[in-house]
Amino acid sequence: IAFDGAATPVTILEHTNDHAAVLAAINALPSPKMTDTFSTNLYGAVYSGVRASQQMRFSFGDANATVVSTMVVFTDGHDTAGRITRETAVNEAVRFAGTVRIISIGVADTSDTEFLTAIATSGLYSFPSSSSLVSSFADIALKVANAANSYYSLAMCVPLRSSSVSLSIALNASL
């Protein structure tokens, strides 16, 4: 999702597992679909992104699958469009924090770090300029990759003839 000041953020690419399509969409930014470049609908973009991520959960796998998405919010400023309230965007981010992880990235000293902190369920990064972002991008990418690989499913069938079962589970934290 890319956003300008328009009421509806622009979906650049629907959720996908196609890495080539994602790279092509990133390389095509900024989108020619942007129509209101005089304001910024930051709150609307966060709200819409969380909603789209929630809807995406039901299009991958079955209803019992654990699906968690990571949304990365890049911004160099504040919401100036006023189309959705700050409180609505923050509440949506917090409401779905268990299934939509948000990494906030403020690029410029003018970023709304208070808002970015409120929605950042998986980390906040602040950079005084876009050039300082490049050196830390590998760390951010690793955080996204680790989040994607952090869920495990365990199932156990206990025989009916057994009245009790002992089970010990260990997880190596360095995974």
PDB file of C-alpha atoms in Angstrom:
ATOM      1  CA  ILE A   1       0.000   0.000   0.000  1.00  0.00           C
ATOM      2  CA  ALA A   2       1.290   3.430  -0.884  1.00  0.00           C
ATOM      3  CA  PHE A   3      -0.333   6.573   0.393  1.00  0.00           C
ATOM      4  CA  ASP A   4      -0.651  10.206  -0.426  1.00  0.00           C
ATOM      5  CA  GLY A   5      -3.515  12.405   0.785  1.00  0.00           C
ATOM      6  CA  ALA A   6      -6.279  10.559  -1.048  1.00  0.00           C
ATOM      7  CA  ALA A   7      -9.113   9.022   0.968  1.00  0.00           C
ATOM      8  CA  THR A   8      -8.121   5.498  -0.043  1.00  0.00           C
ATOM      9  CA  PRO A   9      -4.481   4.384  -0.003  1.00  0.00           C
ATOM     10  CA  VAL A  10      -3.271   2.831  -3.244  1.00  0.00           C
ATOM     11  CA  THR A  11      -2.783  -0.930  -3.300  1.00  0.00           C
ATOM     12  CA  ILE A  12       0.423  -1.400  -5.277  1.00  0.00           C
ATOM     13  CA  LEU A  13       0.305  -5.195  -5.054  1.00  0.00           C
ATOM     14  CA  GLU A  14      -2.128  -7.569  -3.395  1.00  0.00           C
ATOM     15  CA  HIS A  15      -0.699  -9.924  -0.756  1.00  0.00           C
ATOM     16  CA  THR A  16       1.414 -12.542  -2.456  1.00  0.00           C
ATOM     17  CA  ASN A  17       4.157 -15.103  -1.953  1.00  0.00           C
ATOM     18  CA  ASP A  18       5.626 -14.189  -5.347  1.00  0.00           C
ATOM     19  CA  HIS A  19       8.995 -12.586  -4.514  1.00  0.00           C
ATOM     20  CA  ALA A  20       9.593 -11.445  -8.097  1.00  0.00           C
ATOM     21  CA  ALA A  21       6.251  -9.614  -8.145  1.00  0.00           C
ATOM     22  CA  VAL A  22       7.098  -7.892  -4.846  1.00  0.00           C
ATOM     23  CA  LEU A  23      10.487  -6.732  -6.144  1.00  0.00           C
ATOM     24  CA  ALA A  24       8.923  -5.477  -9.373  1.00  0.00           C
ATOM     25  CA  ALA A  25       6.315  -3.513  -7.404  1.00  0.00           C
ATOM     26  CA  ILE A  26       8.989  -1.970  -5.160  1.00  0.00           C
ATOM     27  CA  ASN A  27      11.103  -1.027  -8.171  1.00  0.00           C
ATOM     28  CA  ALA A  28       8.068   0.649  -9.774  1.00  0.00           C
ATOM     29  CA  LEU A  29       7.587   3.069  -6.844  1.00  0.00           C
ATOM     30  CA  PRO A  30       6.493   5.813  -6.658  1.00  0.00           C
ATOM     31  CA  SER A  31       3.219   4.753  -8.148  1.00  0.00           C
ATOM     32  CA  PRO A  32       1.696   6.709 -11.008  1.00  0.00           C
ATOM     33  CA  LYS A  33      -1.660   6.061  -9.302  1.00  0.00           C
ATOM     34  CA  MET A  34      -0.993   8.727  -6.656  1.00  0.00           C
ATOM     35  CA  THR A  35      -3.548  11.546  -7.024  1.00  0.00           C
ATOM     36  CA  ASP A  36      -3.289  13.832  -3.980  1.00  0.00           C
ATOM     37  CA  THR A  37       0.340  14.748  -3.417  1.00  0.00           C
ATOM     38  CA  PHE A  38      -0.458  17.837  -1.338  1.00  0.00           C
ATOM     39  CA  SER A  39      -1.265  15.963   1.881  1.00  0.00           C
ATOM     40  CA  THR A  40      -0.455  12.683   3.635  1.00  0.00           C
ATOM     41  CA  ASN A  41      -3.035  10.121   4.776  1.00  0.00           C
ATOM     42  CA  LEU A  42      -0.684   8.311   7.179  1.00  0.00           C
ATOM     43  CA  TYR A  43      -3.413   7.256   9.627  1.00  0.00           C
ATOM     44  CA  GLY A  44      -5.595   5.986   6.786  1.00  0.00           C
ATOM     45  CA  ALA A  45      -2.693   4.000   5.361  1.00  0.00           C
ATOM     46  CA  VAL A  46      -2.025   2.267   8.683  1.00  0.00           C
ATOM     47  CA  TYR A  47      -5.716   1.532   9.196  1.00  0.00           C
ATOM     48  CA  SER A  48      -6.101   0.195   5.641  1.00  0.00           C
ATOM     49  CA  GLY A  49      -2.876  -1.823   5.874  1.00  0.00           C
ATOM     50  CA  VAL A  50      -3.961  -3.560   9.069  1.00  0.00           C
ATOM     51  CA  ARG A  51      -7.393  -4.274   7.576  1.00  0.00           C
ATOM     52  CA  ALA A  52      -5.863  -5.666   4.357  1.00  0.00           C
ATOM     53  CA  SER A  53      -3.508  -7.856   6.407  1.00  0.00           C
ATOM     54  CA  GLN A  54      -6.422  -9.202   8.421  1.00  0.00           C
ATOM     55  CA  GLN A  55      -8.344 -10.044   5.240  1.00  0.00           C
ATOM     56  CA  MET A  56      -5.222 -11.661   3.759  1.00  0.00           C
ATOM     57  CA  ARG A  57      -5.036 -14.082   6.675  1.00  0.00           C
ATOM     58  CA  PHE A  58      -8.174 -15.821   5.450  1.00  0.00           C
ATOM     59  CA  SER A  59      -6.944 -16.208   1.887  1.00  0.00           C
ATOM     60  CA  PHE A  60      -3.866 -18.256   2.845  1.00  0.00           C
ATOM     61  CA  GLY A  61      -4.243 -21.727   4.309  1.00  0.00           C
ATOM     62  CA  ASP A  62      -7.165 -23.074   6.256  1.00  0.00           C
ATOM     63  CA  ALA A  63      -9.190 -21.434   9.005  1.00  0.00           C
ATOM     64  CA  ASN A  64      -7.131 -23.163  11.721  1.00  0.00           C
ATOM     65  CA  ALA A  65      -3.754 -22.051  10.355  1.00  0.00           C
ATOM     66  CA  THR A  66      -1.686 -19.500  12.227  1.00  0.00           C
ATOM     67  CA  VAL A  67      -1.037 -16.668   9.802  1.00  0.00           C
ATOM     68  CA  VAL A  68       0.858 -13.601  10.941  1.00  0.00           C
ATOM     69  CA  SER A  69       1.813 -10.743   8.671  1.00  0.00           C
ATOM     70  CA  THR A  70       4.416  -8.044   9.061  1.00  0.00           C
ATOM     71  CA  MET A  71       3.639  -4.536   7.900  1.00  0.00           C
ATOM     72  CA  VAL A  72       6.484  -2.068   7.512  1.00  0.00           C
ATOM     73  CA  VAL A  73       5.460   1.596   7.675  1.00  0.00           C
ATOM     74  CA  PHE A  74       7.889   4.087   6.107  1.00  0.00           C
ATOM     75  CA  THR A  75       7.145   7.777   6.565  1.00  0.00           C
ATOM     76  CA  ASP A  76       8.958  11.088   6.587  1.00  0.00           C
ATOM     77  CA  GLY A  77       6.256  13.109   8.263  1.00  0.00           C
ATOM     78  CA  HIS A  78       2.842  13.385   9.843  1.00  0.00           C
ATOM     79  CA  ASP A  79      -0.733  12.767   8.790  1.00  0.00           C
ATOM     80  CA  THR A  80      -1.910  15.971   7.151  1.00  0.00           C
ATOM     81  CA  ALA A  81      -5.010  14.624   5.386  1.00  0.00           C
ATOM     82  CA  GLY A  82      -7.170  14.146   8.495  1.00  0.00           C
ATOM     83  CA  ARG A  83      -9.286  11.442   6.866  1.00  0.00           C
ATOM     84  CA  ILE A  84      -9.036   8.966   9.766  1.00  0.00           C
ATOM     85  CA  THR A  85      -8.271   9.903  13.353  1.00  0.00           C
ATOM     86  CA  ARG A  86      -4.990   9.055  15.012  1.00  0.00           C
ATOM     87  CA  GLU A  87      -6.911   7.149  17.686  1.00  0.00           C
ATOM     88  CA  THR A  88      -8.681   4.976  15.088  1.00  0.00           C
ATOM     89  CA  ALA A  89      -5.387   4.023  13.432  1.00  0.00           C
ATOM     90  CA  VAL A  90      -3.655   3.275  16.758  1.00  0.00           C
ATOM     91  CA  ASN A  91      -6.623   1.257  18.037  1.00  0.00           C
ATOM     92  CA  GLU A  92      -6.653  -0.859  14.857  1.00  0.00           C
ATOM     93  CA  ALA A  93      -2.907  -1.543  15.154  1.00  0.00           C
ATOM     94  CA  VAL A  94      -3.214  -2.511  18.825  1.00  0.00           C
ATOM     95  CA  ARG A  95      -6.384  -4.561  18.268  1.00  0.00           C
ATOM     96  CA  PHE A  96      -4.659  -6.853  15.775  1.00  0.00           C
ATOM     97  CA  ALA A  97      -1.145  -6.769  17.269  1.00  0.00           C
ATOM     98  CA  GLY A  98      -1.159 -10.559  17.652  1.00  0.00           C
ATOM     99  CA  THR A  99      -1.604 -11.201  13.937  1.00  0.00           C
ATOM    100  CA  VAL A 100      -0.306  -8.048  12.243  1.00  0.00           C
ATOM    101  CA  ARG A 101       3.172  -7.074  13.343  1.00  0.00           C
ATOM    102  CA  ILE A 102       4.080  -3.490  12.558  1.00  0.00           C
ATOM    103  CA  ILE A 103       7.602  -2.189  12.160  1.00  0.00           C
ATOM    104  CA  SER A 104       7.642   1.604  12.051  1.00  0.00           C
ATOM    105  CA  ILE A 105      10.373   3.472  10.215  1.00  0.00           C
ATOM    106  CA  GLY A 106      10.615   7.232  10.481  1.00  0.00           C
ATOM    107  CA  VAL A 107      12.880   8.700   7.832  1.00  0.00           C
ATOM    108  CA  ALA A 108      13.618  12.350   8.684  1.00  0.00           C
ATOM    109  CA  ASP A 109      13.670  14.424  11.827  1.00  0.00           C
ATOM    110  CA  THR A 110      10.114  15.499  11.006  1.00  0.00           C
ATOM    111  CA  SER A 111       8.616  11.994  11.418  1.00  0.00           C
ATOM    112  CA  ASP A 112       5.768  11.629  13.893  1.00  0.00           C
ATOM    113  CA  THR A 113       7.704   9.377  16.283  1.00  0.00           C
ATOM    114  CA  GLU A 114       4.935   9.475  18.899  1.00  0.00           C
ATOM    115  CA  PHE A 115       2.466   7.945  16.438  1.00  0.00           C
ATOM    116  CA  LEU A 116       5.054   5.526  15.030  1.00  0.00           C
ATOM    117  CA  THR A 117       5.828   4.339  18.566  1.00  0.00           C
ATOM    118  CA  ALA A 118       2.120   3.817  19.317  1.00  0.00           C
ATOM    119  CA  ILE A 119       1.597   1.552  16.288  1.00  0.00           C
ATOM    120  CA  ALA A 120       4.978  -0.236  16.378  1.00  0.00           C
ATOM    121  CA  THR A 121       4.119  -3.684  17.673  1.00  0.00           C
ATOM    122  CA  SER A 122       7.444  -5.128  16.458  1.00  0.00           C
ATOM    123  CA  GLY A 123       9.924  -2.294  16.505  1.00  0.00           C
ATOM    124  CA  LEU A 124      10.575   1.352  15.791  1.00  0.00           C
ATOM    125  CA  TYR A 125      13.464   2.748  13.812  1.00  0.00           C
ATOM    126  CA  SER A 126      14.175   6.446  13.392  1.00  0.00           C
ATOM    127  CA  PHE A 127      16.621   7.836  10.880  1.00  0.00           C
ATOM    128  CA  PRO A 128      17.547  11.490  10.425  1.00  0.00           C
ATOM    129  CA  SER A 129      17.779  10.980   6.650  1.00  0.00           C
ATOM    130  CA  SER A 130      17.155   8.323   4.025  1.00  0.00           C
ATOM    131  CA  SER A 131      20.908   7.797   3.577  1.00  0.00           C
ATOM    132  CA  SER A 132      21.230   6.543   7.167  1.00  0.00           C
ATOM    133  CA  LEU A 133      18.465   4.005   6.505  1.00  0.00           C
ATOM    134  CA  VAL A 134      20.576   2.024   4.035  1.00  0.00           C
ATOM    135  CA  SER A 135      23.144   0.946   6.627  1.00  0.00           C
ATOM    136  CA  SER A 136      20.447  -0.417   8.980  1.00  0.00           C
ATOM    137  CA  PHE A 137      18.170  -1.999   6.397  1.00  0.00           C
ATOM    138  CA  ALA A 138      19.815  -5.420   6.792  1.00  0.00           C
ATOM    139  CA  ASP A 139      18.895  -5.396  10.503  1.00  0.00           C
ATOM    140  CA  ILE A 140      15.297  -4.510   9.678  1.00  0.00           C
ATOM    141  CA  ALA A 141      15.113  -7.224   7.001  1.00  0.00           C
ATOM    142  CA  LEU A 142      16.457  -9.786   9.503  1.00  0.00           C
ATOM    143  CA  LYS A 143      13.780  -8.771  12.006  1.00  0.00           C
ATOM    144  CA  VAL A 144      11.071  -9.327   9.376  1.00  0.00           C
ATOM    145  CA  ALA A 145      12.571 -12.725   8.438  1.00  0.00           C
ATOM    146  CA  ASN A 146      12.800 -13.794  12.091  1.00  0.00           C
ATOM    147  CA  ALA A 147       9.177 -12.781  12.649  1.00  0.00           C
ATOM    148  CA  ALA A 148       8.106 -14.888   9.679  1.00  0.00           C
ATOM    149  CA  ASN A 149       9.858 -17.944  11.124  1.00  0.00           C
ATOM    150  CA  SER A 150       8.803 -17.564  14.757  1.00  0.00           C
ATOM    151  CA  TYR A 151       5.685 -19.731  14.903  1.00  0.00           C
ATOM    152  CA  TYR A 152       5.610 -23.435  15.553  1.00  0.00           C
ATOM    153  CA  SER A 153       2.736 -25.854  15.792  1.00  0.00           C
ATOM    154  CA  LEU A 154       2.714 -28.785  18.167  1.00  0.00           C
ATOM    155  CA  ALA A 155       0.078 -31.501  18.337  1.00  0.00           C
ATOM    156  CA  MET A 156      -0.078 -34.522  20.578  1.00  0.00           C
ATOM    157  CA  CYS A 157      -2.448 -37.434  20.747  1.00  0.00           C
ATOM    158  CA  VAL A 158      -2.831 -38.963  24.207  1.00  0.00           C
ATOM    159  CA  PRO A 159      -4.018 -42.591  24.316  1.00  0.00           C
ATOM    160  CA  LEU A 160      -7.395 -43.024  26.029  1.00  0.00           C
ATOM    161  CA  ARG A 161      -6.045 -45.848  28.178  1.00  0.00           C
ATOM    162  CA  SER A 162      -3.499 -43.521  29.801  1.00  0.00           C
ATOM    163  CA  SER A 163      -4.668 -41.433  32.733  1.00  0.00           C
ATOM    164  CA  SER A 164      -1.694 -39.058  32.622  1.00  0.00           C
ATOM    165  CA  VAL A 165       1.137 -38.119  30.323  1.00  0.00           C
ATOM    166  CA  SER A 166       4.316 -36.191  31.029  1.00  0.00           C
ATOM    167  CA  LEU A 167       5.558 -33.907  28.303  1.00  0.00           C
ATOM    168  CA  SER A 168       8.640 -31.734  28.156  1.00  0.00           C
ATOM    169  CA  ILE A 169       9.158 -29.137  25.420  1.00  0.00           C
ATOM    170  CA  ALA A 170      12.287 -27.082  24.854  1.00  0.00           C
ATOM    171  CA  LEU A 171      12.997 -24.380  22.312  1.00  0.00           C
ATOM    172  CA  ASN A 172      16.404 -23.081  21.422  1.00  0.00           C
ATOM    173  CA  ALA A 173      16.086 -19.284  21.720  1.00  0.00           C
ATOM    174  CA  SER A 174      18.826 -18.670  19.181  1.00  0.00           C
ATOM    175  CA  LEU A 175      16.697 -20.036  16.309  1.00  0.00           C
TER     176      LEU A 175
END
